[in-house]
Coordinates of C-alpha atoms in Angstrom, one line a residue:
X21 CA -46.7 130.6 15.8
X22 CA -48.9 130.7 12.7
X23 CA -47.3 132.8 10.0
X24 CA -50.1 133.3 7.6
X25 CA -49.4 134.3 4.0
X26 CA -51.4 137.1 2.5
X27 CA -54.6 136.1 0.9
X28 CA -54.3 136.2 -3.0
X29 CA -55.7 139.2 -4.7
X30 CA -57.4 142.2 -3.0
X31 CA -60.1 140.4 -1.0
X32 CA -58.6 141.0 2.4
X33 CA -58.3 144.7 1.7
X34 CA -62.0 144.7 0.3
X35 CA -63.2 143.1 3.5
X36 CA -61.7 145.9 5.5
X37 CA -63.2 148.6 3.2
X38 CA -66.6 147.1 3.5
X39 CA -66.6 147.5 7.3
X40 CA -65.5 151.2 7.0
X41 CA -67.6 152.1 3.8
X42 CA -69.7 154.8 5.5
X43 CA -66.9 157.0 6.7
X44 CA -64.9 156.2 3.6
X45 CA -67.8 157.6 1.4
X46 CA -68.0 160.7 3.7
X47 CA -64.2 161.1 3.4
X48 CA -64.3 160.7 -0.4
X49 CA -67.0 163.4 -0.7
X50 CA -65.1 165.8 1.5
X51 CA -61.9 165.2 -0.4
X52 CA -63.7 165.3 -3.8
X53 CA -65.1 168.8 -2.8
X54 CA -61.6 169.9 -1.6
X55 CA -59.9 168.6 -4.7
X56 CA -62.3 170.3 -7.0
X57 CA -61.9 173.6 -5.2
X58 CA -58.1 173.2 -5.3
X59 CA -58.1 172.5 -9.0
X60 CA -60.4 175.5 -9.7
X61 CA -58.4 177.8 -7.5
X62 CA -55.4 178.5 -10.1
X63 CA -57.9 179.6 -12.9
X64 CA -60.0 181.8 -10.6
X65 CA -56.7 183.2 -9.2
X66 CA -55.4 183.9 -12.7
X67 CA -58.6 185.6 -13.7
X68 CA -58.6 187.8 -10.6
X69 CA -54.9 188.8 -11.3
X70 CA -55.5 189.6 -14.8
X71 CA -58.7 191.7 -14.0
X72 CA -56.9 193.7 -11.4
X73 CA -53.8 194.3 -13.8
X74 CA -56.2 195.5 -16.6
X75 CA -58.2 197.8 -14.4
X76 CA -61.1 195.6 -13.8
X77 CA -61.1 196.3 -10.1
X78 CA -61.6 193.7 -7.3
X79 CA -64.6 192.0 -8.9
X80 CA -62.7 188.7 -9.3
X81 CA -61.9 188.7 -5.6
X82 CA -65.4 187.5 -4.6
X83 CA -65.3 184.2 -6.5
X84 CA -61.8 183.6 -5.1
X85 CA -63.0 184.2 -1.5
X86 CA -66.0 181.9 -2.0
X87 CA -63.7 179.2 -3.4
X88 CA -61.3 179.5 -0.5
X89 CA -64.3 179.2 1.8
X90 CA -65.4 176.0 0.2
X91 CA -61.9 174.6 0.4
X92 CA -61.7 175.4 4.1
X93 CA -65.1 173.6 4.9
X94 CA -64.2 170.6 2.7
X95 CA -60.7 170.3 4.3
X96 CA -62.4 170.4 7.9
X97 CA -64.8 167.6 6.9
X98 CA -61.9 165.5 5.6
X99 CA -59.9 166.0 8.8
X100 CA -62.7 164.7 10.8
X101 CA -63.9 161.9 8.6
X102 CA -60.5 160.4 8.0
X103 CA -59.5 159.8 11.7
X104 CA -63.0 159.0 12.7
X105 CA -63.3 156.5 9.9
X106 CA -60.1 154.7 10.8
X107 CA -61.1 154.5 14.5
X108 CA -64.6 153.2 13.6
X109 CA -63.2 150.6 11.2
X110 CA -60.7 149.5 13.7
X111 CA -63.5 149.0 16.3
X112 CA -65.7 147.1 14.0
X113 CA -62.9 144.9 12.7
X114 CA -61.8 144.1 16.1
X115 CA -65.3 143.2 17.1
X116 CA -65.7 140.9 14.1
X117 CA -62.4 139.3 14.7
X118 CA -63.2 138.5 18.3
X119 CA -66.6 137.1 17.3
X120 CA -65.2 135.0 14.5
X121 CA -62.5 133.4 16.9
X122 CA -65.2 132.8 19.6
X123 CA -67.7 131.3 17.0
X124 CA -64.9 129.1 15.4
X125 CA -64.6 127.6 18.9
X126 CA -62.0 124.9 19.9
X127 CA -62.1 123.4 16.5
X128 CA -60.4 126.3 14.9
X129 CA -56.7 126.2 14.2
X130 CA -54.8 126.8 17.4
X131 CA -53.3 130.3 17.8
X132 CA -51.2 131.4 20.6
X133 CA -52.9 134.3 22.7
X134 CA -50.1 136.7 22.0
X135 CA -50.6 136.2 18.3
X136 CA -54.2 136.9 18.6
X137 CA -53.5 140.0 20.7
X138 CA -51.0 141.2 18.1
X139 CA -53.6 140.8 15.3
X140 CA -56.1 142.7 17.3
X141 CA -54.0 145.5 18.6
X142 CA -51.5 146.0 15.8
X143 CA -52.8 144.5 12.5
X144 CA -56.4 145.8 12.8
X145 CA -55.4 149.5 13.1
X146 CA -53.0 149.0 10.3
X147 CA -55.7 147.4 8.2
X148 CA -58.1 150.4 9.0
X149 CA -55.7 152.8 7.1
X150 CA -57.0 151.3 3.8
X151 CA -60.1 153.6 3.4
X152 CA -58.2 156.9 4.0
X153 CA -55.1 155.8 2.2
X154 CA -57.2 154.8 -1.1
X155 CA -59.1 158.0 -1.0
X156 CA -56.0 160.2 -0.5
X157 CA -54.1 158.3 -3.1
X158 CA -56.9 158.6 -5.7
X159 CA -57.3 162.4 -4.9
X160 CA -53.6 163.2 -5.0
X161 CA -53.2 161.3 -8.4
X162 CA -56.4 162.9 -9.9
X163 CA -55.0 166.4 -8.8
X164 CA -51.8 165.7 -10.3
X165 CA -53.3 164.5 -13.7
X166 CA -55.7 167.5 -13.7
X167 CA -52.8 170.0 -12.8
X168 CA -50.7 168.7 -15.8
X169 CA -53.9 169.0 -18.0
X170 CA -54.4 172.5 -16.7
X171 CA -50.7 173.4 -17.6
X172 CA -51.2 172.0 -21.0
X173 CA -54.3 174.1 -21.6
X174 CA -52.4 177.3 -20.5
X175 CA -49.3 176.5 -22.4
X176 CA -47.8 173.3 -23.7
X177 CA -44.2 174.1 -22.8
X178 CA -44.7 174.2 -19.0
X179 CA -46.7 170.9 -19.2
X180 CA -44.0 169.2 -21.2
X181 CA -41.3 170.5 -18.6
X182 CA -43.4 168.8 -15.8
X183 CA -43.9 165.6 -17.7
X184 CA -40.2 165.2 -18.3
X185 CA -39.2 166.0 -14.7
X186 CA -41.9 164.1 -12.7
X187 CA -41.6 160.4 -13.8
X188 CA -38.5 159.8 -11.6
X189 CA -40.6 160.7 -8.6
X190 CA -43.3 158.3 -9.4
X191 CA -40.9 155.4 -10.1
X192 CA -39.3 156.0 -6.6
X193 CA -42.8 156.1 -4.9
X194 CA -43.7 152.7 -6.4
X195 CA -40.4 151.1 -5.5
X196 CA -40.6 152.4 -1.9
X197 CA -44.2 151.1 -1.6
X198 CA -43.2 147.6 -2.5
X199 CA -40.4 147.6 0.0
X200 CA -42.7 149.0 2.8
X201 CA -45.2 146.2 2.2
X202 CA -42.6 143.5 2.6
X203 CA -41.1 145.0 5.8
X204 CA -44.5 145.9 7.2
X205 CA -45.8 142.2 7.3
X206 CA -42.6 140.9 8.4
X207 CA -42.5 143.4 11.3
X208 CA -46.0 142.4 12.3
X209 CA -45.0 138.8 12.4
X210 CA -42.0 139.4 14.6
X211 CA -44.1 141.6 16.8
X212 CA -46.6 138.9 17.3
X213 CA -43.9 136.4 18.2
X214 CA -42.6 138.6 21.0
X215 CA -46.2 139.2 22.3
X216 CA -46.8 135.5 22.3
X217 CA -43.8 134.6 24.2
X218 CA -44.4 137.3 26.7
X219 CA -47.9 136.1 27.4
X220 CA -46.6 132.6 27.9
X221 CA -43.9 133.8 30.3
X222 CA -46.4 135.9 32.3
X223 CA -48.8 132.8 32.5
X224 CA -45.9 130.5 33.8
X225 CA -44.4 133.3 36.0
X226 CA -44.3 131.2 39.2
X227 CA -42.7 128.3 37.5
X228 CA -40.1 130.5 35.9
X229 CA -39.2 132.1 39.2
X230 CA -39.1 128.7 41.0
X231 CA -36.7 127.3 38.4
X232 CA -34.6 130.4 38.4
X233 CA -34.6 130.7 34.6
X234 CA -35.6 134.3 34.3
X235 CA -32.5 135.2 32.2
X236 CA -33.1 132.4 29.8
X237 CA -36.8 133.2 29.6
X238 CA -35.9 136.8 28.9
X239 CA -33.6 135.8 26.1
X240 CA -36.3 133.5 24.6
X241 CA -38.9 136.3 24.7
X242 CA -36.5 138.8 23.0
X243 CA -35.1 136.3 20.5
X244 CA -37.3 137.8 17.6
X245 CA -36.2 141.4 18.6
X246 CA -33.3 141.5 16.0
X247 CA -35.7 140.6 13.3
X248 CA -38.2 143.1 14.5
X249 CA -35.5 145.8 14.6
X250 CA -34.2 144.9 11.1
X251 CA -37.8 145.3 9.6
X252 CA -38.6 148.3 11.7
X253 CA -35.3 150.0 10.3
X254 CA -36.4 148.9 6.8
X255 CA -39.8 150.7 7.2
X256 CA -38.2 153.8 8.4
X257 CA -35.5 153.7 5.7
X258 CA -38.2 153.2 2.9
X259 CA -40.0 156.4 4.2
X260 CA -36.8 158.4 4.7
X261 CA -35.5 157.5 1.2
X262 CA -38.9 158.5 -0.2
X263 CA -39.0 161.7 1.7
X264 CA -35.5 163.1 0.7
X265 CA -35.7 162.0 -2.8
X266 CA -39.2 163.5 -3.4
X267 CA -37.9 166.5 -1.6
X268 CA -35.2 167.1 -4.1
X269 CA -37.3 166.2 -7.1
X270 CA -40.1 168.6 -6.3
X271 CA -38.2 171.8 -6.3
X272 CA -36.4 170.7 -9.5
X273 CA -39.7 170.0 -11.2
X274 CA -41.2 173.2 -10.2
X275 CA -38.1 175.2 -11.3
X276 CA -38.4 173.5 -14.7
X277 CA -42.1 174.5 -15.0
X278 CA -41.5 178.0 -13.9
X279 CA -38.5 178.5 -16.4
X280 CA -40.8 177.2 -19.1
X281 CA -43.6 179.5 -18.1
X282 CA -41.3 182.4 -17.8
X283 CA -40.1 181.9 -21.4
X284 CA -43.7 181.8 -22.5
X285 CA -44.4 185.0 -20.7
X286 CA -41.4 186.7 -22.3
X287 CA -42.6 185.6 -25.7
X288 CA -46.1 187.0 -25.1
X289 CA -47.8 183.7 -25.3
X290 CA -48.7 183.6 -21.5
X291 CA -50.3 186.5 -19.3
X292 CA -49.1 187.4 -15.9
X293 CA -52.2 185.7 -14.6
X294 CA -51.3 182.7 -16.6
X295 CA -47.9 182.7 -15.0
X296 CA -49.5 182.7 -11.6
X297 CA -51.9 179.8 -12.7
X298 CA -48.9 177.9 -14.1
X299 CA -47.0 178.2 -10.7
X300 CA -50.2 177.0 -8.8
X301 CA -50.7 174.2 -11.2
X302 CA -47.1 173.2 -10.8
X303 CA -47.5 173.2 -7.0
X304 CA -50.6 171.1 -7.3
X305 CA -48.9 168.6 -9.7
X306 CA -46.1 168.3 -7.3
X307 CA -48.7 167.5 -4.6
X308 CA -49.1 164.2 -6.4
X309 CA -45.8 163.2 -4.9
X310 CA -47.7 163.3 -1.6
X311 CA -49.3 160.1 -2.8
X312 CA -46.0 158.6 -1.6
X313 CA -47.1 158.5 2.0
X314 CA -50.7 157.5 1.2
X315 CA -49.2 154.6 -1.0
X316 CA -47.0 153.6 1.9
X317 CA -50.1 153.7 4.2
X318 CA -51.9 151.5 1.7
X319 CA -49.1 149.0 1.6
X320 CA -49.1 148.9 5.6
X321 CA -52.9 148.4 5.4
X322 CA -52.5 145.5 2.9
X323 CA -50.1 143.9 5.4
X324 CA -52.5 144.3 8.4
X325 CA -55.5 143.2 6.1
X326 CA -53.7 140.0 5.2
X327 CA -53.1 139.3 8.9
X328 CA -56.7 140.0 10.0
X329 CA -58.0 137.9 6.9
X330 CA -56.5 134.8 8.5
X331 CA -59.1 135.1 11.4
X332 CA -62.0 136.5 9.4
X333 CA -61.7 133.5 7.1
X334 CA -62.0 131.0 10.1
X335 CA -64.6 128.4 9.2
X336 CA -67.7 128.5 11.4
X337 CA -70.0 125.6 11.0
X338 CA -73.7 126.4 10.7
X339 CA -75.5 125.8 14.0
X340 CA -78.0 123.0 14.2
X341 CA -81.7 123.5 14.5
X342 CA -83.3 120.4 15.9
X343 CA -84.5 119.7 19.5
X344 CA -82.9 117.2 21.6
X345 CA -85.1 113.9 21.9
X346 CA -85.9 112.4 25.2
X347 CA -83.3 110.2 26.7
X348 CA -81.0 109.6 29.7
X349 CA -77.6 110.8 28.2
X350 CA -76.4 107.8 26.3
X351 CA -73.4 108.9 24.1
X352 CA -72.1 107.2 21.0
X353 CA -69.0 108.0 18.8
X354 CA -69.4 106.4 15.5
X355 CA -66.4 106.3 13.1
X356 CA -65.2 109.7 14.5
X357 CA -62.0 111.1 12.9
X358 CA -60.4 114.3 14.2
X359 CA -57.1 116.0 13.0
X360 CA -55.0 118.9 14.2
X361 CA -53.0 120.2 11.4
X362 CA -51.4 117.3 9.7
X363 CA -51.6 115.0 12.8
X364 CA -54.6 112.7 13.4
X365 CA -55.9 112.7 16.9
X366 CA -58.8 110.2 16.5
X367 CA -58.9 107.7 13.8
X368 CA -62.3 106.0 13.2
X369 CA -63.1 106.0 16.9
X370 CA -66.1 103.8 17.8
X371 CA -67.1 104.3 21.6
X372 CA -70.4 104.0 23.5
X373 CA -70.9 106.0 26.8
X374 CA -73.6 104.1 28.6
X375 CA -76.5 106.3 29.9
X376 CA -76.5 106.8 33.5
X377 CA -73.0 105.5 34.1
X378 CA -69.5 107.0 34.7
X379 CA -67.0 106.5 32.0
X380 CA -63.3 107.5 32.1
X381 CA -61.3 108.1 28.8
X382 CA -57.6 107.5 29.2
X383 CA -54.8 107.4 26.8
X384 CA -51.2 108.4 26.2
X385 CA -52.0 111.2 23.9
X386 CA -53.6 114.0 26.1
X387 CA -54.7 116.0 22.9
X388 CA -56.6 112.9 21.8
X389 CA -58.6 112.6 25.0
X390 CA -59.1 116.3 25.1
X391 CA -60.6 116.0 21.6
X392 CA -63.0 113.4 22.9
X393 CA -64.2 115.8 25.7
X394 CA -64.6 118.7 23.2
X395 CA -66.6 116.6 20.8
X396 CA -68.8 115.0 23.5
X397 CA -69.6 118.5 24.8
X398 CA -70.5 119.7 21.4
X399 CA -67.7 122.3 21.5
X400 CA -66.1 120.8 18.4
X401 CA -67.2 118.8 15.4
X402 CA -65.6 115.7 14.0
X403 CA -63.8 115.8 10.6
X404 CA -65.6 112.5 10.0
X405 CA -68.1 110.2 11.6
X406 CA -70.8 111.3 14.1
X407 CA -71.2 111.9 17.8
X408 CA -74.8 111.3 18.9
X409 CA -76.5 112.1 22.3
X410 CA -79.5 109.9 22.8
X411 CA -79.5 109.0 19.2
X412 CA -79.3 112.7 17.8
X413 CA -76.2 113.9 16.0
X414 CA -74.8 116.8 18.1
X415 CA -74.2 118.8 14.9
X416 CA -77.9 118.9 14.1
X417 CA -79.1 120.0 17.7
X418 CA -80.0 123.6 18.5
X419 CA -77.1 125.2 20.5
X420 CA -79.5 126.1 23.3
X421 CA -80.9 122.5 23.5
X422 CA -77.3 121.3 23.5
X423 CA -76.0 123.6 26.2
X424 CA -79.1 122.8 28.5
X425 CA -78.3 119.2 28.3
X426 CA -74.6 119.1 28.6
X427 CA -72.5 120.5 31.5
X428 CA -68.6 120.9 31.3
X429 CA -65.7 121.3 33.6
X430 CA -62.2 121.8 32.5
X431 CA -58.7 121.5 34.1
X432 CA -58.0 125.2 33.8
X433 CA -61.5 126.9 34.2
X434 CA -62.1 130.6 33.3
X435 CA -64.4 132.2 35.8
X436 CA -66.5 135.1 34.9
X437 CA -69.3 137.1 36.6
X438 CA -69.4 140.0 39.1
X439 CA -69.5 137.8 42.2
X440 CA -68.6 134.2 43.1
X441 CA -72.3 133.3 42.8
X442 CA -72.7 134.7 39.3
X443 CA -69.5 132.7 38.4
X444 CA -71.1 129.4 39.7
X445 CA -74.5 130.1 37.9
X446 CA -72.7 131.2 34.6
X447 CA -75.5 133.3 33.4
X448 CA -78.5 131.0 34.4
X449 CA -81.2 132.9 36.2
X450 CA -83.3 131.8 39.0
X451 CA -81.0 129.2 40.6
X452 CA -81.9 128.9 44.3
X453 CA -79.0 129.7 46.7
X454 CA -79.4 126.3 48.2
X455 CA -78.8 124.5 45.0
X456 CA -75.7 126.6 44.5
X457 CA -74.4 125.7 47.9
X458 CA -75.3 122.0 47.3
X459 CA -73.2 122.0 44.0
X460 CA -70.3 123.7 45.8
X461 CA -70.3 121.1 48.6
X462 CA -70.4 118.1 46.0
X463 CA -67.3 119.8 44.4
X464 CA -65.5 120.5 47.6
X465 CA -65.7 124.2 47.1
X466 CA -68.3 125.3 49.8
X467 CA -65.8 125.4 52.8
X468 CA -63.4 128.0 51.2
X469 CA -66.1 130.1 49.5
X470 CA -67.9 130.6 52.9
X471 CA -64.6 131.8 54.3
X472 CA -64.5 134.7 51.8
X473 CA -65.3 138.1 53.0
X474 CA -68.9 138.1 51.7
X475 CA -69.2 134.4 51.1
X476 CA -70.8 133.6 47.8
X477 CA -71.5 137.3 47.2
X478 CA -67.8 138.2 47.3
X479 CA -66.8 140.1 44.1
X480 CA -64.9 137.7 42.0
X481 CA -62.0 140.1 41.7
X482 CA -61.8 140.0 45.5
X483 CA -61.6 136.2 45.7
X484 CA -58.2 135.0 44.9
X485 CA -58.1 131.2 44.5
X486 CA -55.3 128.5 44.0
X487 CA -55.4 126.2 41.0
X488 CA -57.2 123.6 42.9
X489 CA -59.8 125.9 44.4
X490 CA -60.5 127.3 40.8
X491 CA -60.9 123.8 39.5
X492 CA -63.4 122.9 42.3
X493 CA -65.4 126.1 41.6
X494 CA -65.3 125.1 37.9
X495 CA -66.7 121.7 38.8
X496 CA -69.4 123.3 41.0
X497 CA -70.5 125.5 38.2
X498 CA -71.1 122.5 36.0
X499 CA -73.0 120.9 38.9
X500 CA -75.2 123.8 39.2
X501 CA -76.8 122.9 35.7
X502 CA -79.6 120.4 35.3
X503 CA -77.6 118.2 32.9
X504 CA -78.2 115.0 31.1
X505 CA -74.4 114.6 30.3
X506 CA -71.6 115.8 32.4
X507 CA -68.2 116.1 30.7
X508 CA -65.1 116.4 32.9
X509 CA -61.9 117.3 31.0
X510 CA -59.1 116.6 33.5
X511 CA -61.3 118.6 36.0
X512 CA -59.5 117.4 39.1
X513 CA -55.9 117.5 37.9
X514 CA -54.8 120.3 40.3
X515 CA -56.0 118.6 43.4
X516 CA -53.9 116.7 45.8
X517 CA -54.5 113.0 46.2
X518 CA -56.5 113.1 49.4
X519 CA -58.7 116.0 48.2
X520 CA -59.3 114.5 44.8
X521 CA -60.4 111.2 46.4
X522 CA -62.9 113.1 48.7
X523 CA -64.2 115.2 45.8
X524 CA -64.6 112.1 43.7
X525 CA -66.6 110.3 46.4
X526 CA -69.0 113.2 46.9
X527 CA -69.2 113.6 43.0
X528 CA -70.2 110.0 42.5
X529 CA -72.9 110.4 45.1
X530 CA -74.2 113.6 43.8
X531 CA -74.3 112.6 40.2
X532 CA -75.5 109.0 40.7
X533 CA -77.7 108.0 37.8
X534 CA -76.5 110.8 35.5
X535 CA -74.2 110.1 32.4
X536 CA -70.6 111.2 33.1
X537 CA -67.5 111.3 30.9
X538 CA -64.1 112.0 32.3
X539 CA -60.9 112.4 30.4
X540 CA -58.0 111.9 32.7
X541 CA -54.5 110.7 33.6
X542 CA -55.4 110.1 37.2
X543 CA -55.7 106.5 38.4
X544 CA -58.1 107.7 41.1
X545 CA -60.6 109.0 38.6
X546 CA -60.3 105.9 36.5
X547 CA -60.8 103.7 39.6
X548 CA -64.1 105.7 40.5
X549 CA -65.5 105.3 37.0
X550 CA -67.7 102.3 36.1
X551 CA -66.0 101.9 32.8
X552 CA -62.6 102.9 31.4
X553 CA -62.2 103.6 27.6
X554 CA -58.5 103.2 26.8
X555 CA -57.5 105.0 23.5
X556 CA -54.4 104.1 21.6
X557 CA -53.5 105.7 18.3
X558 CA -56.8 107.4 18.1
X559 CA -58.9 104.2 18.4
X560 CA -60.4 102.3 21.2
X561 CA -58.0 99.7 22.5
X562 CA -60.1 98.3 25.4
X563 CA -63.3 99.2 27.4
X564 CA -63.5 97.6 30.8
X565 CA -63.4 98.6 34.5
X566 CA -60.3 100.0 35.9
X567 CA -59.3 97.1 38.1
X568 CA -59.3 94.6 35.0
X569 CA -57.3 96.9 32.7
X570 CA -54.8 97.4 35.6
X571 CA -53.3 94.0 34.9
X572 CA -52.0 95.2 31.7
X573 CA -48.4 96.8 32.1
X574 CA -49.1 99.1 29.1
X575 CA -52.3 100.4 30.9
X576 CA -50.5 100.9 34.2
X577 CA -47.7 103.0 32.3
X578 CA -50.4 105.6 31.3
X579 CA -50.5 106.8 35.0
X580 CA -47.7 108.6 36.8
X581 CA -47.5 109.3 40.5
X582 CA -51.0 108.1 41.4
X583 CA -50.5 104.5 40.1
X584 CA -50.3 102.8 43.5
X585 CA -53.2 104.8 44.8
X586 CA -55.2 103.7 41.8
X587 CA -54.3 100.2 42.6
X588 CA -55.4 100.6 46.1
X589 CA -58.8 101.9 45.0
X590 CA -59.1 99.0 42.7
X591 CA -58.5 96.5 45.4
X592 CA -61.2 98.1 47.7
X593 CA -63.8 98.0 44.7
X594 CA -63.1 94.3 44.2

């Protein structure tokens, strides 16, 4: 599982703030109005008290009521803007993360599904706390500073008492914020590890049940749980320690201020209204301790932003703009290099896929052959070298032109659409029913699709399929396209030997004259192909028909289970 380090500086947090800037500004305006009213309140209160005590009547109450009304309206606005802004930022952040991952495509660094889910469901909401946390932190610190200034203007002694008592609280807040940031990021990493293992277990549930390894799998899933608990307890301890410590410091500070103000009142240097104002300013100054929670939220937001930044920073290559030239689907790999992490998959690969012929790509490294399929389909780009279709570099072609010319089928296809027919057409409009059925027959899928309750119009959710049936539907989806190049990435691996042979026979007839590239570990597929490209160490070791390569023991060792069947096919072709 990737364990991304936070991106240096404040850039990840800034990326989150940009997405939520509208509501952050609205919250800042509401909080600014609330802060202003709060800071004016002690002075207006003092004037009203002094006027009433000196016989001035209730004239000073009107400004006080107006100020209280402004404070209520501003607080209501802040209470709406804060949660709404966090929710809106979370939604935008999740949307951008999903778009980025999809746009990066197969060439992006591999991430387990559970890790991606954890970043979307946990890290994004944490990061979205950034705007409200910054606004409230700033407001609380400004309020505290202004309150101390107000105390100093009333009388220096209460201000001095506050300044002497308060620093311990600020030091504690800073210490707990640093602890929270460390625990928060580690907690999210452990949470992502558990989610990843759970998704993997759910995907392989039948295999786990068949092997009787439920207990071992449960232990594997929950292995990061102690680490999760340790950092979770650390988070709660940080917040608990900050809460009780500030809870003790706040009354002590307030008592010191009131004692100093009382002494000033007794000495005649402070009026009764001034005493009330000093008490109010002390309370406001202590409100600065509320920045503890805001700073903790900001620390959690930094952790979440660092996790989301790893996805937002995924490199997305600029799409090509050129049309595809005329041709018959000839494909050429020239000096192609491709790495995954620190491991090379392809190393200066030179390979020509003849137009109108069927070429199978085989090799001991399944990741390398899968890379060939992704590069051929334009789903990925080489690190070095060029992949050209009919003489045009795939990287320069407009995506729509590329998708129109290349059809793909995978070993584990994902079907989408409201009905089976929509899953077969994959968003293409105007494909006649006869052509859909013809493609399904060529893929060996027509019989079981017609047995569904509403045939091809059966809702996809009501059409359960085995792995082999799903593979055949995925193959039929590719055959529905008017392709120039057909890329099959282990697309018949889930079929039994007899079914695979029947599908390959009909597929050969249906796609005759089209360029086909199959990556496979099946001897039957290799035997049906016109040419086999044998990869070894990321390079082309040999290119020849299957029956010729079969004489090499190292080539025969690539195939398991179906070797004899492949040999039989070879003999019949000879």
